[in-house]
Every structure is written in C-alpha cells, then in structure tokens.
PDB file of C-alpha atoms and ligand atoms in Angstrom:
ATOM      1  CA  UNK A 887     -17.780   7.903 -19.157  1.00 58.00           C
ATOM      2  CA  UNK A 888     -16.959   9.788 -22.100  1.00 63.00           C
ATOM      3  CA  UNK A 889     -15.404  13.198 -20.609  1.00 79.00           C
ATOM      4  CA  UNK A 890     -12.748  13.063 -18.160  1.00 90.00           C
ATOM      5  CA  UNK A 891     -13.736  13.495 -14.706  1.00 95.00           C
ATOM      6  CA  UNK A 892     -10.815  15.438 -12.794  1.00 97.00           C
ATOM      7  CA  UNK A 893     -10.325  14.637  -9.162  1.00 98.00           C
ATOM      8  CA  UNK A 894      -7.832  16.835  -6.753  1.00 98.00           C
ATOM      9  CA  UNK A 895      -6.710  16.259  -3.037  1.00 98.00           C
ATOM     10  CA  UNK A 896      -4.673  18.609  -0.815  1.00 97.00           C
ATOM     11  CA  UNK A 897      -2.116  16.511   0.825  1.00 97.00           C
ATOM     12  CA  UNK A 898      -1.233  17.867   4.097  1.00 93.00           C
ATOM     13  CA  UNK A 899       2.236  17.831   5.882  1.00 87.00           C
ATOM     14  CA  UNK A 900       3.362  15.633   8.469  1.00 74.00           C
ATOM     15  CA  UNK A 901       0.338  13.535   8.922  1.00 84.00           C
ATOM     16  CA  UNK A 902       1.612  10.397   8.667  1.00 90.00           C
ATOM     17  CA  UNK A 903      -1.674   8.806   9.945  1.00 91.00           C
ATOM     18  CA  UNK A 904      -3.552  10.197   7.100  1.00 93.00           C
ATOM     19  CA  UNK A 905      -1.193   9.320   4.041  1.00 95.00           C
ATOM     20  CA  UNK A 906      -2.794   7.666   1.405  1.00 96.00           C
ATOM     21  CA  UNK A 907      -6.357   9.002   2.376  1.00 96.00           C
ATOM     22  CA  UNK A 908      -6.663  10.333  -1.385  1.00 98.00           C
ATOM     23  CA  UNK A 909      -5.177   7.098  -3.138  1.00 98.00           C
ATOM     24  CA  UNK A 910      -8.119   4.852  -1.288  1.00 97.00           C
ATOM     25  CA  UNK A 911     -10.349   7.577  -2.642  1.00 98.00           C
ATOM     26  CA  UNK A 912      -9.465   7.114  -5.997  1.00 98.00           C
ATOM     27  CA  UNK A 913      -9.198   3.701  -5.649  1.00 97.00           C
ATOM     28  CA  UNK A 914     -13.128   3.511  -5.007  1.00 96.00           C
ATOM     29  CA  UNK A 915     -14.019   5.905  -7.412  1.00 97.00           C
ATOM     30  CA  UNK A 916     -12.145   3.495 -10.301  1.00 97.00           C
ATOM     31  CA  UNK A 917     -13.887   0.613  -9.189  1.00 96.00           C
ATOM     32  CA  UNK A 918     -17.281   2.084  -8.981  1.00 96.00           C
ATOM     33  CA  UNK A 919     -16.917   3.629 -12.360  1.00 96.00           C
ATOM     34  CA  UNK A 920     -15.789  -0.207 -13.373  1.00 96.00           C
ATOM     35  CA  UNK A 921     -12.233   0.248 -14.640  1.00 97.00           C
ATOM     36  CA  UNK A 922     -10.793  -2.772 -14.801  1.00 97.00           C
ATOM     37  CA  UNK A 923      -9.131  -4.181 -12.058  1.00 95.00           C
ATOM     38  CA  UNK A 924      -5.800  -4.787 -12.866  1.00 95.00           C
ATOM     39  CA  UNK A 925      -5.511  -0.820 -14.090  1.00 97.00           C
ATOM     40  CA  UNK A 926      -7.563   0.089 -10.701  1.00 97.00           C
ATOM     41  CA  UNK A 927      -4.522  -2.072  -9.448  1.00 96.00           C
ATOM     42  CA  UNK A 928      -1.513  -0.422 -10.566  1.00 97.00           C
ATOM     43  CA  UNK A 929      -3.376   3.404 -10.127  1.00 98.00           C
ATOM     44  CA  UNK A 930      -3.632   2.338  -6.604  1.00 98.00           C
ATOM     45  CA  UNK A 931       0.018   1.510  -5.833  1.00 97.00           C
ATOM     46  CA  UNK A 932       1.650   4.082  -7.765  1.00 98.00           C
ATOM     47  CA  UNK A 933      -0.329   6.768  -6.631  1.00 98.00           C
ATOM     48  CA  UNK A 934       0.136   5.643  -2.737  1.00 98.00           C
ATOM     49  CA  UNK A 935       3.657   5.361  -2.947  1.00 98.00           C
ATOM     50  CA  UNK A 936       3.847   8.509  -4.443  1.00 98.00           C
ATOM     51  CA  UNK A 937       1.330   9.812  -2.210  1.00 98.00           C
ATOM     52  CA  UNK A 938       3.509   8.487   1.197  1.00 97.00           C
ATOM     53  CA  UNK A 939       6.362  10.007  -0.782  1.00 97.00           C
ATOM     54  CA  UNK A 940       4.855  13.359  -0.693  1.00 97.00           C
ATOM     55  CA  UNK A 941       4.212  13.283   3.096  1.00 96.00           C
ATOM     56  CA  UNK A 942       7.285  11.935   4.580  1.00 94.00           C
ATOM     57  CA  UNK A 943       9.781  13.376   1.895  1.00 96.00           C
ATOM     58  CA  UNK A 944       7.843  16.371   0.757  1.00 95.00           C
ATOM     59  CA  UNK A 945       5.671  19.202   2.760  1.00 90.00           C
ATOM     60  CA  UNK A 946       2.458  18.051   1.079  1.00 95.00           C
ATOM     61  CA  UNK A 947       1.295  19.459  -1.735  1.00 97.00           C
ATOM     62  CA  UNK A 948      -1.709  18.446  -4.269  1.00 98.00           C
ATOM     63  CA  UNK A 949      -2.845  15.378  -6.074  1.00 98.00           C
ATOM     64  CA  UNK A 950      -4.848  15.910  -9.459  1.00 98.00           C
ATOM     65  CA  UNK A 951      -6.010  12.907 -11.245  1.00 98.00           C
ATOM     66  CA  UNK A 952      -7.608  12.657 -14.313  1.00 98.00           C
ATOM     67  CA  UNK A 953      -9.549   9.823 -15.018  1.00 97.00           C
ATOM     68  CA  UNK A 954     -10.515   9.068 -19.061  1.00 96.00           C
ATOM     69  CA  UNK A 955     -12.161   6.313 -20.699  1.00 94.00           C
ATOM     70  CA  UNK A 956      -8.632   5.369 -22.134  1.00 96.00           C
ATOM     71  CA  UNK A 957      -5.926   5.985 -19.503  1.00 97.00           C
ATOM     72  CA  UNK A 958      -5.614   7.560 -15.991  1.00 98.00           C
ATOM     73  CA  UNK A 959      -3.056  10.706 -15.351  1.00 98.00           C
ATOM     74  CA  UNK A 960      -1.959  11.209 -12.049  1.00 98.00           C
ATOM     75  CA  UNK A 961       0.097  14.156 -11.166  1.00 98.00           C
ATOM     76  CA  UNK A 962       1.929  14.608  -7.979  1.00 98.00           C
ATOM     77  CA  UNK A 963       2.817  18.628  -7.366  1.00 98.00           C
ATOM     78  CA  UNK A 964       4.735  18.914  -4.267  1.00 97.00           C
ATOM     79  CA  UNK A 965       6.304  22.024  -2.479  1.00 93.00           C
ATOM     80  CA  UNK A 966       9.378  19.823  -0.522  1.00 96.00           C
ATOM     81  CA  UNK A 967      13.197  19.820  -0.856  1.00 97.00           C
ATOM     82  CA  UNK A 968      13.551  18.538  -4.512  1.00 98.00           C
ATOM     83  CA  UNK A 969      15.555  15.358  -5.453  1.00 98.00           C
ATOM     84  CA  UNK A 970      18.984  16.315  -6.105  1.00 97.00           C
ATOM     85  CA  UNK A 971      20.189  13.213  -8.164  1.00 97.00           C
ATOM     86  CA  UNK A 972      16.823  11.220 -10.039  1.00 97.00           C
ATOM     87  CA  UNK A 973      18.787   8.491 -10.895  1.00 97.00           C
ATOM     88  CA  UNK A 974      20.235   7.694  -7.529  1.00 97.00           C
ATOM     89  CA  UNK A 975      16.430   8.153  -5.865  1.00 98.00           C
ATOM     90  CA  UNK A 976      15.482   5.661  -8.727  1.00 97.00           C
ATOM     91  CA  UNK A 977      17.730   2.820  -8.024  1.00 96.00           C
ATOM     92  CA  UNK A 978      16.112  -0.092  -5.547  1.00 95.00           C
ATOM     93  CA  UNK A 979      17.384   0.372  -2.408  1.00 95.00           C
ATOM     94  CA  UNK A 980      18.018   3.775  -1.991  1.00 96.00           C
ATOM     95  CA  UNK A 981      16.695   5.960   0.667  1.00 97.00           C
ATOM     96  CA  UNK A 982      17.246   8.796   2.411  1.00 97.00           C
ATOM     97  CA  UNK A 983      14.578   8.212   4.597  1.00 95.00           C
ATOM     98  CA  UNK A 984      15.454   8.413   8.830  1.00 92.00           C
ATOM     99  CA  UNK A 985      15.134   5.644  11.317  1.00 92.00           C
ATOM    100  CA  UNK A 986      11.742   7.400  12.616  1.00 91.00           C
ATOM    101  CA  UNK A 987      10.061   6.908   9.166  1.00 93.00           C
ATOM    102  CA  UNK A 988      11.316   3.095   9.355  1.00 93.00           C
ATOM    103  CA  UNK A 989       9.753   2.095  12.504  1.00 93.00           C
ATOM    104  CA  UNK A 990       6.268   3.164  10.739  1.00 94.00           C
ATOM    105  CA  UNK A 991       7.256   0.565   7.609  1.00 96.00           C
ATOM    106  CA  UNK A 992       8.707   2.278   4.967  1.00 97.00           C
ATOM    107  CA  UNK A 993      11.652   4.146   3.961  1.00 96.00           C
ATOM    108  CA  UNK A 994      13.256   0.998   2.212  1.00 95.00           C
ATOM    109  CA  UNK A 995      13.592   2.942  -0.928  1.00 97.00           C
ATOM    110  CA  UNK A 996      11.285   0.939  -2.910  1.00 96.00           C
ATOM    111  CA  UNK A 997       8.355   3.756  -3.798  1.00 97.00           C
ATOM    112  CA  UNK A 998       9.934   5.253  -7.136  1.00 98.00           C
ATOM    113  CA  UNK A 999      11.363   2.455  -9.056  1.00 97.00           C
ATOM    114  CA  UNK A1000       7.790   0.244  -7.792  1.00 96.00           C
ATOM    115  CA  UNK A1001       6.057   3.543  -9.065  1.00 98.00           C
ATOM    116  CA  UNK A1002       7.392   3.106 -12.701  1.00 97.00           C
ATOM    117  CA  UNK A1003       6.805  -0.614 -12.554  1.00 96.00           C
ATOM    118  CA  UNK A1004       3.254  -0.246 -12.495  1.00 97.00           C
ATOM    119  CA  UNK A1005       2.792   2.504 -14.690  1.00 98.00           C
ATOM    120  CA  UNK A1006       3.160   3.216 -18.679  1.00 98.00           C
ATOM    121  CA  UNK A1007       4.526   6.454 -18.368  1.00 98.00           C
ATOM    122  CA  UNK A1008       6.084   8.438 -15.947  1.00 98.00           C
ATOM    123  CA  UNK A1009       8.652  11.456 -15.676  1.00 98.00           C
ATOM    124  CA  UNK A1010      10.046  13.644 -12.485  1.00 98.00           C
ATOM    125  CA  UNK A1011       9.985  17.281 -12.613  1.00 98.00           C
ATOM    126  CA  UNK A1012      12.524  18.867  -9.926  1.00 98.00           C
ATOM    127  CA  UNK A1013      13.856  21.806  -8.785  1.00 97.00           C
ATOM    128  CA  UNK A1014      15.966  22.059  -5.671  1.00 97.00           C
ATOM    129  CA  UNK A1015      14.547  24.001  -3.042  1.00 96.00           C
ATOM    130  CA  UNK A1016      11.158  24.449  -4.320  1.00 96.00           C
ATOM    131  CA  UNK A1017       9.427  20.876  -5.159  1.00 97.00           C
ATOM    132  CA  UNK A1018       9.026  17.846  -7.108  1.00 98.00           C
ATOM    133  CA  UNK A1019       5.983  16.696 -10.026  1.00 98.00           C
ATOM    134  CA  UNK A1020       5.362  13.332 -10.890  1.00 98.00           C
ATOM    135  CA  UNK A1021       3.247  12.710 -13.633  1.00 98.00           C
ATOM    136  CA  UNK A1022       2.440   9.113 -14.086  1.00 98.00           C
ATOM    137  CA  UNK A1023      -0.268   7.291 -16.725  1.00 98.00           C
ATOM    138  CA  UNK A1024      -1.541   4.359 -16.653  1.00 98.00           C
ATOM    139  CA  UNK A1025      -3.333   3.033 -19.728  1.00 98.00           C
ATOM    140  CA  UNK A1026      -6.960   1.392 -19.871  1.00 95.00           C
TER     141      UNK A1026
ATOM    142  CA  UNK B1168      -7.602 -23.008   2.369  1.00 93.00           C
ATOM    143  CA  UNK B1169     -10.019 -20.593   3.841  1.00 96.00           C
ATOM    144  CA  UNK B1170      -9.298 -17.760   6.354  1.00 97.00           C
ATOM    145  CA  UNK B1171     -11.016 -20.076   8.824  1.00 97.00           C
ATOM    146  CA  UNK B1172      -8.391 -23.149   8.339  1.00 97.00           C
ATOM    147  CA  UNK B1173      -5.793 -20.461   8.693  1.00 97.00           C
ATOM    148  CA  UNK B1174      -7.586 -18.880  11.637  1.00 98.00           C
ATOM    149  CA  UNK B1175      -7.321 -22.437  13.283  1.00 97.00           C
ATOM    150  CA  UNK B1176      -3.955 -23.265  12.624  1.00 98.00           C
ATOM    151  CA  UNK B1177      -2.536 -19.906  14.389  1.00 98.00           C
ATOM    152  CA  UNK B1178      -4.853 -20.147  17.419  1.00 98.00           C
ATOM    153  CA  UNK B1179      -6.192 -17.225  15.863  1.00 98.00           C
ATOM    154  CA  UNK B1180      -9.008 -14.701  17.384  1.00 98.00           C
ATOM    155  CA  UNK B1181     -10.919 -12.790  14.870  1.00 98.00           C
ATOM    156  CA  UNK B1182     -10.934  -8.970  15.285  1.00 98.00           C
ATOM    157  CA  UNK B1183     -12.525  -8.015  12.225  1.00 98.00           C
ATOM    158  CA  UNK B1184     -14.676  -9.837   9.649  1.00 97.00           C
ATOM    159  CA  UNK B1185     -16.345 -12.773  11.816  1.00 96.00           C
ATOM    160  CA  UNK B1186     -18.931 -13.135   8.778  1.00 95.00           C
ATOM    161  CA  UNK B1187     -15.932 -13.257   6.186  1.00 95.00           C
ATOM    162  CA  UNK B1188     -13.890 -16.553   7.499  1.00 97.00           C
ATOM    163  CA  UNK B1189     -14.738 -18.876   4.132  1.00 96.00           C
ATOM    164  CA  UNK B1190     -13.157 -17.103   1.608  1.00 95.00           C
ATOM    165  CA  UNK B1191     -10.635 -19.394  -0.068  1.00 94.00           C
ATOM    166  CA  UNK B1192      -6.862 -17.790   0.393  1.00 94.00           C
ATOM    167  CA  UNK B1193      -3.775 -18.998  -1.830  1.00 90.00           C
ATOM    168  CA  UNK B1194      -1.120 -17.218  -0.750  1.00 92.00           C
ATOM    169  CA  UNK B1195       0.470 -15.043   1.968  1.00 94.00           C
ATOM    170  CA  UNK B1196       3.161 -13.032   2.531  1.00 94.00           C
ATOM    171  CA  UNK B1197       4.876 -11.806   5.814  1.00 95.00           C
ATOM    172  CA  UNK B1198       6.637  -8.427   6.561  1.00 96.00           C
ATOM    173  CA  UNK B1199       6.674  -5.449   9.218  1.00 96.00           C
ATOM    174  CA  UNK B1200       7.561  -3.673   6.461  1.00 96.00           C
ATOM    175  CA  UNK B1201       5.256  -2.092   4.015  1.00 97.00           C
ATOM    176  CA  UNK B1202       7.673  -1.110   1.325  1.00 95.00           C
ATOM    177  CA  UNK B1203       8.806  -4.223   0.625  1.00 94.00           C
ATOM    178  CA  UNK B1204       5.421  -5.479   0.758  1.00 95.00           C
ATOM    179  CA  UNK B1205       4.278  -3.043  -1.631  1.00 95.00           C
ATOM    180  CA  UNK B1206       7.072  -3.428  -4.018  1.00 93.00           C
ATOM    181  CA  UNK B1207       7.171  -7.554  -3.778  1.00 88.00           C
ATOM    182  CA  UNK B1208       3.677  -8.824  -3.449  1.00 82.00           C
ATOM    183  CA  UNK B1209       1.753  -9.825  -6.505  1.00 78.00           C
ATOM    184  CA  UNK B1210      -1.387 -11.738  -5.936  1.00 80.00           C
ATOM    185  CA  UNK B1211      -1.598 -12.548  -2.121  1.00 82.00           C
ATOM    186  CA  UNK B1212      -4.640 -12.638  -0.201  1.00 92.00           C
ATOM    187  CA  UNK B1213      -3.037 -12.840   3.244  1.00 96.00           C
ATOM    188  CA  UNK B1214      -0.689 -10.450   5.083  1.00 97.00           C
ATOM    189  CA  UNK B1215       1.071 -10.928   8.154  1.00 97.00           C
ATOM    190  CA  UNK B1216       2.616  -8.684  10.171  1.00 97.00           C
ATOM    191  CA  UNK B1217       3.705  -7.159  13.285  1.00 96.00           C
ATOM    192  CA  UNK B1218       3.727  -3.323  12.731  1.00 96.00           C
ATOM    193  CA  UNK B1219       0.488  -1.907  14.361  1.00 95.00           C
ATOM    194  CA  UNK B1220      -0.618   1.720  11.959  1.00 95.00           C
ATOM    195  CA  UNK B1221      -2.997   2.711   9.743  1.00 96.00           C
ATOM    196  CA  UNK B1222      -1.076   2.310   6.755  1.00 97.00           C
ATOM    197  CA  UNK B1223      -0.845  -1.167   7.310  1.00 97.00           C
ATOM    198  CA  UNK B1224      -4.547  -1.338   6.579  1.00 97.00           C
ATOM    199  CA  UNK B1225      -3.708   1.068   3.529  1.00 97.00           C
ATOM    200  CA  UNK B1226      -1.324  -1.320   2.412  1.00 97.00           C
ATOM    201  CA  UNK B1227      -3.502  -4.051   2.291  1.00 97.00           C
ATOM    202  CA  UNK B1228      -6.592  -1.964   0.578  1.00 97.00           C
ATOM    203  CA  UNK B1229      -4.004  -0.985  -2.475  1.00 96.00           C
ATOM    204  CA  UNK B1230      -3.210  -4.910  -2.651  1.00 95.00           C
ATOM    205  CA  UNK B1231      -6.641  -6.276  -2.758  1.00 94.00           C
ATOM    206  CA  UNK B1232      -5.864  -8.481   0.748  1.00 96.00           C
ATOM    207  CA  UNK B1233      -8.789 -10.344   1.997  1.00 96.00           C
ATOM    208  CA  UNK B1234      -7.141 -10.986   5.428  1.00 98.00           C
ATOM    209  CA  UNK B1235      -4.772  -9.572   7.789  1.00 98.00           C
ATOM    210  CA  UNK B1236      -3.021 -11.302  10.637  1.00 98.00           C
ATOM    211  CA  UNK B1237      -1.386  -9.444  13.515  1.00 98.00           C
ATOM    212  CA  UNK B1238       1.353 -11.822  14.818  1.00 97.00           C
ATOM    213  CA  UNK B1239       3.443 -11.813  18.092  1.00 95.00           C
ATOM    214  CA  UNK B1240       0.444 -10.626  20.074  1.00 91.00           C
ATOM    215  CA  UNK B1241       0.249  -6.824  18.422  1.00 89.00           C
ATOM    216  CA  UNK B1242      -3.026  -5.757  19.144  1.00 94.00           C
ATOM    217  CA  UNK B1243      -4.129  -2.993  16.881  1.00 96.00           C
ATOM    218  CA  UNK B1244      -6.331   0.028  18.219  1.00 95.00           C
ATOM    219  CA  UNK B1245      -9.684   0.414  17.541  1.00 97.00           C
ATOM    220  CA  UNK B1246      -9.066   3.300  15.084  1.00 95.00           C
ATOM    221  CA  UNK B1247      -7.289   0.810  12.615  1.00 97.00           C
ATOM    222  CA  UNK B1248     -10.102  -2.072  13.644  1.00 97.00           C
ATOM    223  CA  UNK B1249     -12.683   0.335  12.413  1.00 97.00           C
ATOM    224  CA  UNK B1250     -10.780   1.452   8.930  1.00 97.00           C
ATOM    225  CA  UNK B1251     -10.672  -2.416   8.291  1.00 97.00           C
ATOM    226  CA  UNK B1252     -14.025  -3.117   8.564  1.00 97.00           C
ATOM    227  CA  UNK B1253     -15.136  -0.422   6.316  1.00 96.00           C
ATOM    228  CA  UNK B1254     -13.215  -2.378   4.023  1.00 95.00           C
ATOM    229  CA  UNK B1255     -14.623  -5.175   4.501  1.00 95.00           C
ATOM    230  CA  UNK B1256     -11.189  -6.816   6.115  1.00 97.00           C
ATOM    231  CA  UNK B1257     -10.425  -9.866   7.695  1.00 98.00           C
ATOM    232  CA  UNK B1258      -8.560  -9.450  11.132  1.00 98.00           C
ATOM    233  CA  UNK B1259      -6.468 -12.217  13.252  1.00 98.00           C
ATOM    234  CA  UNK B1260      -4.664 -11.865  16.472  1.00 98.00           C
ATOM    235  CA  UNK B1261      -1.951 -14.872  16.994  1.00 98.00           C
ATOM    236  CA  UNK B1262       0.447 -14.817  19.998  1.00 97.00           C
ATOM    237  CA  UNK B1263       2.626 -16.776  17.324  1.00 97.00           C
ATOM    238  CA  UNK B1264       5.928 -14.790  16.349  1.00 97.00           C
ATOM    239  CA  UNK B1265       6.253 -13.681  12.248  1.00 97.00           C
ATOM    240  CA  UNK B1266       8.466 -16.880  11.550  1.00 96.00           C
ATOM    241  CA  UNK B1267       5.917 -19.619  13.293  1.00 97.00           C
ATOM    242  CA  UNK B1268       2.999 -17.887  12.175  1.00 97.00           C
ATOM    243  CA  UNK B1269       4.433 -17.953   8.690  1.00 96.00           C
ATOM    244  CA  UNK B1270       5.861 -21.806   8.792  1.00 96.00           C
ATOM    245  CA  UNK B1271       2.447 -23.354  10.110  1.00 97.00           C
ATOM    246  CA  UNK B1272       0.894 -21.847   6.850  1.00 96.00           C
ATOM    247  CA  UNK B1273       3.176 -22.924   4.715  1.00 94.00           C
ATOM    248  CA  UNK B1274       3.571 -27.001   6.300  1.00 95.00           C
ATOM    249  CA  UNK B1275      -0.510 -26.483   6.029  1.00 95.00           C
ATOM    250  CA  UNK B1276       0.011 -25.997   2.184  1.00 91.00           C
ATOM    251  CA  UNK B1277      -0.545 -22.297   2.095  1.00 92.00           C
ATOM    252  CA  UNK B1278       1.873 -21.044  -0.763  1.00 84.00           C
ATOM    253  CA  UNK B1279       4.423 -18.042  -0.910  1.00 79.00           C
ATOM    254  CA  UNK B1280       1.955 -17.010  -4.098  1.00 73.00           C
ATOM    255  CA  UNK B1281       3.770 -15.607  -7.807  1.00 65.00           C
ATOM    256  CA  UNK B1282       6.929 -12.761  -7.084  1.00 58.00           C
ATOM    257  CA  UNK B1283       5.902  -9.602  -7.792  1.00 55.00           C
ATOM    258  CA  UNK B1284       9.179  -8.571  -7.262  1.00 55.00           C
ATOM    259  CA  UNK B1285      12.485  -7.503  -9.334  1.00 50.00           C
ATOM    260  CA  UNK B1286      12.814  -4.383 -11.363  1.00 52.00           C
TER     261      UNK B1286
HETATM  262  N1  LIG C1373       8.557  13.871  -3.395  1.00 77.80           N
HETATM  263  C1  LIG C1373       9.853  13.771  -3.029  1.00 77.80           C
HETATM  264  N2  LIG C1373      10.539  14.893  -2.642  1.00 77.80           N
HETATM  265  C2  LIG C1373      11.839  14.828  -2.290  1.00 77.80           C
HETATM  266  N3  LIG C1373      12.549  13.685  -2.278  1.00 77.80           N
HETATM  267  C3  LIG C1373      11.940  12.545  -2.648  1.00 77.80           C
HETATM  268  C4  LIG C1373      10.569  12.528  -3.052  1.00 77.80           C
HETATM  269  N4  LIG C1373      10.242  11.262  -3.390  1.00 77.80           N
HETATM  270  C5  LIG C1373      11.349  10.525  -3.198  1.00 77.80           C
HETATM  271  N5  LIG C1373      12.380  11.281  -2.767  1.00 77.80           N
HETATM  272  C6  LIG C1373      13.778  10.854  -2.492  1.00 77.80           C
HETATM  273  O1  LIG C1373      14.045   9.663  -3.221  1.00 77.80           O
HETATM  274  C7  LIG C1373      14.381   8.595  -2.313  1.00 77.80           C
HETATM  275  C8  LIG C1373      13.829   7.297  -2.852  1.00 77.80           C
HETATM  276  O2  LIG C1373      12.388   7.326  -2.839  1.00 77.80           O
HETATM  277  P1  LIG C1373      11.589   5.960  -2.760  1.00 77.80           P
HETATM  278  O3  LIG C1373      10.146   6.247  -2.719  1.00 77.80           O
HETATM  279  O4  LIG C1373      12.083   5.065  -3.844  1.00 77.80           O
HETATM  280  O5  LIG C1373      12.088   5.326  -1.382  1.00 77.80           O
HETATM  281  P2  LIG C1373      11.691   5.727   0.107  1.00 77.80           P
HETATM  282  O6  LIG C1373      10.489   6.594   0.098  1.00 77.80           O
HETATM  283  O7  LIG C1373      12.893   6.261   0.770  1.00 77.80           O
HETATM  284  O8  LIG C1373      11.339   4.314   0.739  1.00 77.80           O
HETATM  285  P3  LIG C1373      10.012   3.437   0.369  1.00 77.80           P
HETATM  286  O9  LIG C1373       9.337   4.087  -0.770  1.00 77.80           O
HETATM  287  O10 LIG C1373      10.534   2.083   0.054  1.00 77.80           O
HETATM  288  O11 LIG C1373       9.189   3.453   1.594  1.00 77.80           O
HETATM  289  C9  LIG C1373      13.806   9.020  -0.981  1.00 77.80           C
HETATM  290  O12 LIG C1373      14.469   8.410   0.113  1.00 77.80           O
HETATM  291  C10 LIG C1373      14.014  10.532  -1.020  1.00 77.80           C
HETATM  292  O13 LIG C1373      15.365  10.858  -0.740  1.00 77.80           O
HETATM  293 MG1  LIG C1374       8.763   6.014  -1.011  1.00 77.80          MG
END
C-alpha cells in the first residue's frame, strides 16, 4: 500500500435502517488490506458514530476516507442544521436528540466526545444553517 | 466459557451461528442502548440486549462481538438474522429478562470485562 486509496459514500437522509452501511464498508476494507486491528478498531467506532450522527442529526451528506500506509483521515461533510455551541455538543451527556431516536438506541449524547476518544486528531467545522465537517485521523 | 456454556445457562436457542458455539467468551455487557454500549465497552465478546434493529448488529460488527443474545423473548426479523450471519455472528434467544440473563452469567463466572468507559 504505498499510495493512498480514497474511498467516498453518499449518506442518505432519514434512513435510519441503513446508517452505518459505509463504516462496515470501511471496516472490511482495513482489515483486508491488514491494518492493524486496534486502528481498524477505533476507525470503526468513530466513523459510525459520526456516521449515525450524520443521519439522525444531519440530512446526509458524504463520507470521504483516505486510507495511507501511516494514518487514516476520515472526513464527515454534512448539509444539516449546524451545531450551535461545540462545546456543549462535546460534553458526555448531552443530546438534543428526540424520544423517537431513543427508542432505536441512541441519542444518549455519547457519539462526539467517544469520537475524540478513539481518534488522534479531530476538529468540527460549523456553520449554522448550512452543515457540519468532521475531520478525524487516526494514526497507524 | 464458551458461547455454548452460556447458551445453556440462559435456556438459550441459537438463531444464528449453530457451527460457532465453542468460541471461548470473557466478558459481556448488557444494554438496550447502543450509545452507551458504544461509548463503554472495551473488550467484550458478548452483548445482550433487548432492542430488536439493524444497528444493533452494527453495533456489535464495530465492537468485534462474537455473540449476541436477544433477552426477554425479542425475536429479531429475518432481515437482521441474515446481516448477522454474513458476519459470521452468534445469535441467542432467552425468554430471560436483561437483569437474569445478565446475573446467571456473571454467578457462572462470566466477567463484566475491562471499562472502556470515562472521558
Ligand atoms: N452532524 C451533526 N449536525 C448537527 N448537530 C449535531 C451533529 N452531530 C452532533 N450534533 C449535536 O450534538 C449533540 C451531541 O452529539 P453526540 O453524538 O455526542 O450525541 P447524540 O448523537 O445526541 O447521542 P449518541 O451519540 O449518544 O447516540 C447531538 O444531540 C446534536 O444536537
Ligand atoms: Mg451521536
């Protein structure tokens, strides 16, 4: 593997069913390219919470991620509502998720701080109104 | 133990994986919800739960679980059956609620594994 090898989904709106279709794509791709598993690991959570994120916060949007011999970028382009205070949204516990979302499992406002957990870098582009990026890397 | 022993102990029927049941497991954890299971679990190789969707299989995938047990009699449809097996998951079915299921692994020497958890 020495070029990168770039990988993008479309992530559509609304279909809760299908959320986190791309991340167990990427997840297989990792492991048959033999990235260790502990890095296949932490891709695979971050990227699904952000991925779930995108769908039941967000109207979609697209997934690009860039796999190298010595880290994996994930970025996270979404067209939704924005997050109005990052810190807040960061904190443990907070959600502004509804009761509908809860009854499928999630929505306990655990996604973005367990996102940064399990990755080296990551930083939240948003603008209200028009969308959020996250752009996450996890090293090899 | 193996997903068999556990398999016993819960009255357990297999859904998914009837070829799989003698994999050593070392820990489990419990939850209907995936967040927390997400955000908590570290190294466990069984999941319990009682919330019937796909992204419980999902879930389990981005965890590395070997086996998932449906508790209080959930049956899951055969949409969710099929996206385990292409994964190669372990299913159970107990009629046992979420706390019995969980307390007859435990008294069987099942552990609650390392916590993942705190930020
Ligand atoms: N892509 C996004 N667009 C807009 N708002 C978002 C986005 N991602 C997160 N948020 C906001 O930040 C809050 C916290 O997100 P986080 O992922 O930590 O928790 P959650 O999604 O509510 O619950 P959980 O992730 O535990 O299922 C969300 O409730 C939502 O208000
Ligand atoms: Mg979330």
């Amino acid at each position: 593997m020495a070029e990168a090898i770039r990988l993008t989904y479309e992530i559509s709106p609304d279909d809760f069913t299908r959320a986190g279709e791309a991340s167990s794509d990427v997840k297989k791709k990792l492991k048959s390219l033999g990235v260790p598993p502990e890095a296949v690991r932490k891709v695979s959570i971050a990227m699904y919470e952000g991925e779930i994120n995108m769908v039941i916060h967000a109207k979609g949007g697209l997934i690009t991620v860039e796999i190298s011999p010595d880290q994996i970028l994930m970025i996270l382009a979404d067209k939704g509502p924005g997050i109005p205070d990052i810190d807040q949204a960061m904190q443990a516990g907070w959600s502004t998720a509804p009761n509908e979302i809860r009854s499928l499992g999630f929505g306990a406002g655990m996604g973005l701080p367990n996102m940064k957990k399990y990755t080296d870098e990551m930083t939240i582009d948003t603008v209200i109104g028009k969308g959020t990026t996250i752009t996450m890397i996890v090293k090899i | 133990m193996t997903v068999r022993d556990a398999m016993e102990i819960l009255n357990a029927k297999v859904l998914v994986g009837e070829d799989n049941l003698d994999q050593e497991v070392k820990s489990a954890c419990g939850s209907d919800l995936m967040s927390d299971v997400l955000a908590f679990s570290k190294d466990h190789s069984i999941l319990l739960t009682g919330l019937c969707n796909p992204q419980v299989i999902r879930t389990a995938e981005m965890l590395d679980i070997v086996c998932l047990i449906f508790v209080r009699g959930k049956m899951p449809d055969d949409t969710i059956l099929e996206m385990a097996k292409e994964r190669g998951l372990v299913v159970l079915w107990t009629e046992h609620r979420m706390f019995s299921s969980c307390g007859r692994l435990y008294q069987a020497g099942l552990g609650a594994g390392a916590f993942g958890g705190a930020f």
